[in-house]
PDB file of C-alpha atoms and ligand atoms in Angstrom:
ATOM      1  CA  UNK K   1       1.883-185.355 160.619  1.00 65.00           C
ATOM      2  CA  UNK K   2       3.615-183.588 163.506  1.00 64.00           C
ATOM      3  CA  UNK K   3       4.491-185.177 166.842  1.00 69.00           C
ATOM      4  CA  UNK K   4       5.919-182.814 169.423  1.00 62.00           C
ATOM      5  CA  UNK K   5       8.322-183.890 172.135  1.00 67.00           C
ATOM      6  CA  UNK K   6       8.498-181.463 175.035  1.00 66.00           C
ATOM      7  CA  UNK K   7       9.079-181.169 178.738  1.00 64.00           C
ATOM      8  CA  UNK K   8       6.789-179.067 180.930  1.00 65.00           C
ATOM      9  CA  UNK K   9       8.822-175.883 180.408  1.00 66.00           C
ATOM     10  CA  UNK K  10      10.748-176.330 177.159  1.00 70.00           C
ATOM     11  CA  UNK K  11       9.953-177.280 173.615  1.00 72.00           C
ATOM     12  CA  UNK K  12      12.520-179.992 172.848  1.00 78.00           C
ATOM     13  CA  UNK K  13      11.830-181.251 169.354  1.00 84.00           C
ATOM     14  CA  UNK K  14       9.399-182.836 166.957  1.00 85.00           C
ATOM     15  CA  UNK K  15       9.032-185.658 164.449  1.00 88.00           C
ATOM     16  CA  UNK K  16       7.419-184.755 161.127  1.00 89.00           C
ATOM     17  CA  UNK K  17       6.104-187.297 158.628  1.00 93.00           C
ATOM     18  CA  UNK K  18       6.486-186.014 155.077  1.00 93.00           C
ATOM     19  CA  UNK K  19       4.557-187.456 152.110  1.00 96.00           C
ATOM     20  CA  UNK K  20       6.624-187.526 148.939  1.00 97.00           C
ATOM     21  CA  UNK K  21       6.125-188.811 145.413  1.00 98.00           C
ATOM     22  CA  UNK K  22       8.591-189.744 142.692  1.00 98.00           C
ATOM     23  CA  UNK K  23       8.156-188.408 139.162  1.00 98.00           C
ATOM     24  CA  UNK K  24      10.284-187.389 136.183  1.00 98.00           C
ATOM     25  CA  UNK K  25      12.406-184.295 136.711  1.00 98.00           C
ATOM     26  CA  UNK K  26      11.269-181.549 134.312  1.00 98.00           C
ATOM     27  CA  UNK K  27      13.070-178.465 132.948  1.00 97.00           C
ATOM     28  CA  UNK K  28      10.704-176.241 134.954  1.00 97.00           C
ATOM     29  CA  UNK K  29      12.052-177.855 138.182  1.00 98.00           C
ATOM     30  CA  UNK K  30      15.640-176.683 137.640  1.00 98.00           C
ATOM     31  CA  UNK K  31      15.308-173.278 139.381  1.00 97.00           C
ATOM     32  CA  UNK K  32      14.235-175.225 142.506  1.00 98.00           C
ATOM     33  CA  UNK K  33      17.295-177.536 142.329  1.00 98.00           C
ATOM     34  CA  UNK K  34      20.085-175.036 143.039  1.00 96.00           C
ATOM     35  CA  UNK K  35      20.809-176.983 146.252  1.00 97.00           C
ATOM     36  CA  UNK K  36      22.087-179.894 144.114  1.00 96.00           C
ATOM     37  CA  UNK K  37      25.110-178.069 142.702  1.00 91.00           C
ATOM     38  CA  UNK K  38      26.561-175.112 140.836  1.00 89.00           C
ATOM     39  CA  UNK K  39      25.150-173.352 137.775  1.00 88.00           C
ATOM     40  CA  UNK K  40      27.524-175.491 135.691  1.00 86.00           C
ATOM     41  CA  UNK K  41      26.113-178.661 137.255  1.00 90.00           C
ATOM     42  CA  UNK K  42      22.540-177.524 136.613  1.00 94.00           C
ATOM     43  CA  UNK K  43      23.328-176.816 132.971  1.00 92.00           C
ATOM     44  CA  UNK K  44      24.625-180.410 132.752  1.00 92.00           C
ATOM     45  CA  UNK K  45      21.364-181.641 134.306  1.00 96.00           C
ATOM     46  CA  UNK K  46      19.395-179.563 131.785  1.00 97.00           C
ATOM     47  CA  UNK K  47      21.307-181.251 128.948  1.00 96.00           C
ATOM     48  CA  UNK K  48      20.493-184.660 130.460  1.00 97.00           C
ATOM     49  CA  UNK K  49      16.786-183.752 130.458  1.00 98.00           C
ATOM     50  CA  UNK K  50      17.096-183.470 126.676  1.00 97.00           C
ATOM     51  CA  UNK K  51      18.451-187.039 126.671  1.00 97.00           C
ATOM     52  CA  UNK K  52      15.550-188.073 128.936  1.00 97.00           C
ATOM     53  CA  UNK K  53      13.075-186.723 126.379  1.00 96.00           C
ATOM     54  CA  UNK K  54      14.853-188.887 123.779  1.00 96.00           C
ATOM     55  CA  UNK K  55      14.527-191.970 126.027  1.00 96.00           C
ATOM     56  CA  UNK K  56      18.284-192.400 126.567  1.00 97.00           C
ATOM     57  CA  UNK K  57      18.090-191.755 130.318  1.00 98.00           C
ATOM     58  CA  UNK K  58      15.533-191.451 133.090  1.00 98.00           C
ATOM     59  CA  UNK K  59      15.924-188.461 135.406  1.00 98.00           C
ATOM     60  CA  UNK K  60      13.871-188.699 138.606  1.00 98.00           C
ATOM     61  CA  UNK K  61      12.709-186.246 141.253  1.00 98.00           C
ATOM     62  CA  UNK K  62      11.391-186.995 144.739  1.00 98.00           C
ATOM     63  CA  UNK K  63       8.903-184.189 145.422  1.00 98.00           C
ATOM     64  CA  UNK K  64       7.183-182.801 148.512  1.00 97.00           C
ATOM     65  CA  UNK K  65       3.396-182.144 148.692  1.00 97.00           C
ATOM     66  CA  UNK K  66       3.971-178.691 147.133  1.00 97.00           C
ATOM     67  CA  UNK K  67       5.718-180.490 144.242  1.00 98.00           C
ATOM     68  CA  UNK K  68       9.239-179.217 144.988  1.00 98.00           C
ATOM     69  CA  UNK K  69      12.151-181.621 144.357  1.00 98.00           C
ATOM     70  CA  UNK K  70      14.137-182.636 147.459  1.00 98.00           C
ATOM     71  CA  UNK K  71      16.072-185.503 145.848  1.00 98.00           C
ATOM     72  CA  UNK K  72      17.089-185.985 142.218  1.00 98.00           C
ATOM     73  CA  UNK K  73      19.086-188.513 140.234  1.00 98.00           C
ATOM     74  CA  UNK K  74      19.399-190.207 136.899  1.00 98.00           C
ATOM     75  CA  UNK K  75      19.618-193.610 135.248  1.00 98.00           C
ATOM     76  CA  UNK K  76      21.705-193.798 132.065  1.00 98.00           C
ATOM     77  CA  UNK K  77      20.973-196.715 129.725  1.00 98.00           C
ATOM     78  CA  UNK K  78      23.878-196.026 127.367  1.00 97.00           C
ATOM     79  CA  UNK K  79      26.837-196.598 129.689  1.00 96.00           C
ATOM     80  CA  UNK K  80      26.742-200.355 130.140  1.00 95.00           C
ATOM     81  CA  UNK K  81      25.117-202.953 127.871  1.00 96.00           C
ATOM     82  CA  UNK K  82      22.068-204.548 129.538  1.00 96.00           C
ATOM     83  CA  UNK K  83      22.183-202.305 132.624  1.00 98.00           C
ATOM     84  CA  UNK K  84      20.916-199.004 133.957  1.00 98.00           C
ATOM     85  CA  UNK K  85      23.658-196.838 135.500  1.00 98.00           C
ATOM     86  CA  UNK K  86      22.589-194.652 138.429  1.00 98.00           C
ATOM     87  CA  UNK K  87      24.327-191.271 138.549  1.00 96.00           C
ATOM     88  CA  UNK K  88      24.103-187.688 139.856  1.00 95.00           C
ATOM     89  CA  UNK K  89      22.134-188.813 142.950  1.00 97.00           C
ATOM     90  CA  UNK K  90      21.633-185.887 145.318  1.00 97.00           C
ATOM     91  CA  UNK K  91      19.409-185.229 148.321  1.00 97.00           C
ATOM     92  CA  UNK K  92      18.630-181.746 149.678  1.00 98.00           C
ATOM     93  CA  UNK K  93      21.314-181.394 152.411  1.00 97.00           C
ATOM     94  CA  UNK K  94      18.737-180.437 155.064  1.00 96.00           C
ATOM     95  CA  UNK K  95      16.852-183.704 154.464  1.00 96.00           C
ATOM     96  CA  UNK K  96      19.740-186.176 154.174  1.00 96.00           C
ATOM     97  CA  UNK K  97      19.713-189.321 156.373  1.00 94.00           C
ATOM     98  CA  UNK K  98      15.893-189.478 156.348  1.00 95.00           C
ATOM     99  CA  UNK K  99      15.550-192.254 153.757  1.00 96.00           C
ATOM    100  CA  UNK K 100      15.093-190.110 150.612  1.00 97.00           C
ATOM    101  CA  UNK K 101      18.272-191.485 148.989  1.00 97.00           C
ATOM    102  CA  UNK K 102      16.997-195.023 149.595  1.00 97.00           C
ATOM    103  CA  UNK K 103      13.643-194.136 148.018  1.00 98.00           C
ATOM    104  CA  UNK K 104      15.375-192.581 144.994  1.00 98.00           C
ATOM    105  CA  UNK K 105      17.558-195.668 144.423  1.00 98.00           C
ATOM    106  CA  UNK K 106      14.533-197.987 144.696  1.00 98.00           C
ATOM    107  CA  UNK K 107      12.557-195.854 142.230  1.00 98.00           C
ATOM    108  CA  UNK K 108      15.515-195.888 139.826  1.00 98.00           C
ATOM    109  CA  UNK K 109      15.697-199.695 140.093  1.00 98.00           C
ATOM    110  CA  UNK K 110      11.969-199.894 139.195  1.00 98.00           C
ATOM    111  CA  UNK K 111      12.617-197.803 136.070  1.00 98.00           C
ATOM    112  CA  UNK K 112      15.440-200.152 135.052  1.00 98.00           C
ATOM    113  CA  UNK K 113      13.222-203.219 135.473  1.00 98.00           C
ATOM    114  CA  UNK K 114      10.422-201.454 133.552  1.00 97.00           C
ATOM    115  CA  UNK K 115      12.792-201.402 130.560  1.00 97.00           C
ATOM    116  CA  UNK K 116      13.285-205.168 130.809  1.00 97.00           C
ATOM    117  CA  UNK K 117      16.798-204.867 132.281  1.00 98.00           C
ATOM    118  CA  UNK K 118      17.967-206.770 135.351  1.00 97.00           C
ATOM    119  CA  UNK K 119      21.172-205.035 136.442  1.00 98.00           C
ATOM    120  CA  UNK K 120      21.832-201.690 138.116  1.00 98.00           C
ATOM    121  CA  UNK K 121      25.313-200.170 138.258  1.00 98.00           C
ATOM    122  CA  UNK K 122      26.876-197.075 139.784  1.00 98.00           C
ATOM    123  CA  UNK K 123      30.216-195.504 140.620  1.00 97.00           C
ATOM    124  CA  UNK K 124      30.930-193.951 144.009  1.00 97.00           C
ATOM    125  CA  UNK K 125      33.984-191.898 144.952  1.00 96.00           C
ATOM    126  CA  UNK K 126      36.421-193.820 147.149  1.00 96.00           C
ATOM    127  CA  UNK K 127      36.387-190.987 149.678  1.00 94.00           C
ATOM    128  CA  UNK K 128      32.560-191.170 150.111  1.00 94.00           C
ATOM    129  CA  UNK K 129      32.288-194.030 152.637  1.00 94.00           C
ATOM    130  CA  UNK K 130      28.801-192.950 153.722  1.00 93.00           C
ATOM    131  CA  UNK K 131      27.378-193.106 150.229  1.00 94.00           C
ATOM    132  CA  UNK K 132      29.149-196.433 149.633  1.00 96.00           C
ATOM    133  CA  UNK K 133      27.710-197.869 152.887  1.00 96.00           C
ATOM    134  CA  UNK K 134      24.228-196.846 151.731  1.00 96.00           C
ATOM    135  CA  UNK K 135      24.652-198.646 148.394  1.00 98.00           C
ATOM    136  CA  UNK K 136      26.035-201.762 150.135  1.00 98.00           C
ATOM    137  CA  UNK K 137      23.036-201.726 152.471  1.00 97.00           C
ATOM    138  CA  UNK K 138      20.807-201.653 149.366  1.00 98.00           C
ATOM    139  CA  UNK K 139      22.548-204.722 147.906  1.00 98.00           C
ATOM    140  CA  UNK K 140      25.232-203.219 145.634  1.00 98.00           C
ATOM    141  CA  UNK K 141      28.547-205.093 145.442  1.00 98.00           C
ATOM    142  CA  UNK K 142      31.904-203.585 144.452  1.00 97.00           C
ATOM    143  CA  UNK K 143      33.470-205.154 141.357  1.00 97.00           C
ATOM    144  CA  UNK K 144      36.230-202.760 140.350  1.00 97.00           C
ATOM    145  CA  UNK K 145      37.635-199.235 140.445  1.00 96.00           C
ATOM    146  CA  UNK K 146      38.070-196.557 137.823  1.00 95.00           C
ATOM    147  CA  UNK K 147      39.436-192.989 137.688  1.00 95.00           C
ATOM    148  CA  UNK K 148      36.952-190.232 136.843  1.00 92.00           C
ATOM    149  CA  UNK K 149      37.163-186.448 136.379  1.00 91.00           C
ATOM    150  CA  UNK K 150      34.768-183.540 135.934  1.00 84.00           C
ATOM    151  CA  UNK K 151      34.694-179.742 136.097  1.00 83.00           C
ATOM    152  CA  UNK K 152      33.674-178.189 139.424  1.00 83.00           C
ATOM    153  CA  UNK K 153      32.608-174.591 139.921  1.00 82.00           C
ATOM    154  CA  UNK K 154      33.710-172.816 143.107  1.00 80.00           C
ATOM    155  CA  UNK K 155      31.624-170.186 144.971  1.00 78.00           C
ATOM    156  CA  UNK K 156      33.601-167.455 143.134  1.00 82.00           C
ATOM    157  CA  UNK K 157      32.586-168.926 139.752  1.00 80.00           C
ATOM    158  CA  UNK K 158      36.060-170.305 138.981  1.00 85.00           C
ATOM    159  CA  UNK K 159      36.076-173.756 137.372  1.00 85.00           C
ATOM    160  CA  UNK K 160      38.634-176.411 138.280  1.00 87.00           C
ATOM    161  CA  UNK K 161      39.082-180.035 137.247  1.00 90.00           C
ATOM    162  CA  UNK K 162      38.159-182.540 139.958  1.00 88.00           C
ATOM    163  CA  UNK K 163      40.055-185.825 139.536  1.00 94.00           C
ATOM    164  CA  UNK K 164      39.044-188.782 141.630  1.00 95.00           C
ATOM    165  CA  UNK K 165      39.017-192.575 141.962  1.00 96.00           C
ATOM    166  CA  UNK K 166      35.658-194.362 142.014  1.00 97.00           C
ATOM    167  CA  UNK K 167      34.530-197.771 143.210  1.00 97.00           C
ATOM    168  CA  UNK K 168      32.305-199.502 140.618  1.00 98.00           C
ATOM    169  CA  UNK K 169      29.290-201.266 142.135  1.00 98.00           C
ATOM    170  CA  UNK K 170      26.466-203.357 140.702  1.00 98.00           C
ATOM    171  CA  UNK K 171      23.334-205.200 141.754  1.00 98.00           C
ATOM    172  CA  UNK K 172      21.223-207.877 140.069  1.00 98.00           C
ATOM    173  CA  UNK K 173      17.571-206.796 140.034  1.00 97.00           C
TER     174      UNK K 173
HETATM  175  C1  COA E   1      24.469-190.035 149.284  1.00 57.50           C
HETATM  176  C2  COA E   1      23.030-189.502 149.364  1.00 57.50           C
HETATM  177  C3  COA E   1      22.424-189.464 147.951  1.00 57.50           C
HETATM  178  C4  COA E   1      22.209-190.461 150.250  1.00 57.50           C
HETATM  179  O1  COA E   1      20.923-189.943 150.436  1.00 57.50           O
HETATM  180  P1  COA E   1      20.231-189.942 151.908  1.00 57.50           P
HETATM  181  O2  COA E   1      18.853-189.457 151.725  1.00 57.50           O
HETATM  182  O3  COA E   1      21.097-189.216 152.848  1.00 57.50           O
HETATM  183  O4  COA E   1      20.245-191.509 152.198  1.00 57.50           O
HETATM  184  P2  COA E   1      19.312-192.333 153.215  1.00 57.50           P
HETATM  185  O5  COA E   1      18.757-191.419 154.228  1.00 57.50           O
HETATM  186  O6  COA E   1      18.381-193.144 152.410  1.00 57.50           O
HETATM  187  O7  COA E   1      20.333-193.338 153.867  1.00 57.50           O
HETATM  188  C5  COA E   1      21.526-192.846 154.422  1.00 57.50           C
HETATM  189  C6  COA E   1      21.472-192.770 155.923  1.00 57.50           C
HETATM  190  O8  COA E   1      20.194-192.558 156.478  1.00 57.50           O
HETATM  191  C7  COA E   1      19.849-193.628 157.356  1.00 57.50           C
HETATM  192  N1  COA E   1      18.441-193.837 157.104  1.00 57.50           N
HETATM  193  C8  COA E   1      17.881-194.448 156.063  1.00 57.50           C
HETATM  194  N2  COA E   1      16.552-194.439 156.162  1.00 57.50           N
HETATM  195  C9  COA E   1      16.249-193.768 157.307  1.00 57.50           C
HETATM  196  C10 COA E   1      15.042-193.411 157.961  1.00 57.50           C
HETATM  197  N3  COA E   1      13.834-193.748 157.477  1.00 57.50           N
HETATM  198  N4  COA E   1      15.116-192.666 159.093  1.00 57.50           N
HETATM  199  C11 COA E   1      16.314-192.314 159.589  1.00 57.50           C
HETATM  200  N5  COA E   1      17.504-192.651 159.026  1.00 57.50           N
HETATM  201  C12 COA E   1      17.464-193.369 157.906  1.00 57.50           C
HETATM  202  C13 COA E   1      20.735-194.762 156.981  1.00 57.50           C
HETATM  203  O9  COA E   1      20.972-195.665 158.011  1.00 57.50           O
HETATM  204  C14 COA E   1      22.004-194.009 156.564  1.00 57.50           C
HETATM  205  O10 COA E   1      22.749-193.681 157.702  1.00 57.50           O
HETATM  206  P3  COA E   1      23.965-192.598 157.760  1.00 57.50           P
HETATM  207  O11 COA E   1      23.336-191.241 157.907  1.00 57.50           O
HETATM  208  O12 COA E   1      24.770-192.987 158.951  1.00 57.50           O
HETATM  209  O13 COA E   1      24.740-192.717 156.482  1.00 57.50           O
HETATM  210  C15 COA E   1      22.944-188.094 150.015  1.00 57.50           C
HETATM  211  O14 COA E   1      23.474-188.142 151.298  1.00 57.50           O
HETATM  212  C16 COA E   1      23.654-187.005 149.208  1.00 57.50           C
HETATM  213  O15 COA E   1      23.031-186.334 148.395  1.00 57.50           O
HETATM  214  N6  COA E   1      24.963-186.774 149.464  1.00 57.50           N
HETATM  215  C17 COA E   1      25.703-185.744 148.761  1.00 57.50           C
HETATM  216  C18 COA E   1      25.924-186.080 147.308  1.00 57.50           C
HETATM  217  C19 COA E   1      26.498-187.468 147.115  1.00 57.50           C
HETATM  218  O16 COA E   1      27.426-187.889 147.806  1.00 57.50           O
HETATM  219  N7  COA E   1      25.918-188.212 146.143  1.00 57.50           N
HETATM  220  C20 COA E   1      26.288-189.595 145.872  1.00 57.50           C
HETATM  221  C21 COA E   1      27.180-189.698 144.708  1.00 57.50           C
HETATM  222  S1  COA E   1      27.539-191.403 144.381  1.00 57.50           S
END
């Protein structure tokens, strides 16, 4: 649906309603997910899809009507006993702040409940106040902090270690 906002002389803007659906992320989707990170990151995601096939994780995709992923993220069931741990949440930069992250988190929580579990957990970097505010708005409560580290690939292909401090958050479902 498209609603145009314009004055007599100028086109000013428009509001577009986009239908999306949530499904499992599949290996064939990966070429359309380059917006979510580097080649190294995507090879990590590909490995996680192997774990999804084995039932160890769920990996979700929010897709547009032409079935292209615009938000992806996983739930790992092997991190914390009795809980699903949300991780690698990412929304296409051009569509952030439209509610897709909220939809992805809610879909992930449904998957956790479908497995008979009643707790969701996640870790958010201390210097990501916007992401943390989103999780607090969705009912997640901080219960600790923990250092984390991973390899990051720069635009020139060089890989460096990213070390960070994360806030641990959880929510009863
Ligand atoms: C963090 C992230 C996953 C959140 O996804 P998102 O789609 O932007 O989140 P939402 O739109 O659901 O909610 C966030 C914002 O949108 C607003 N919002 C939510 N629903 C909305 C709607 N229907 N219409 C307009 N705004 C809305 C919220 O108030 C919030 O406000 P903010 O922009 O001031 O922060 C996404 O921004 C992202 O990929 N960031 C980069 C990677 C990252 O940091 N990942 C998280 C690792 S823990």
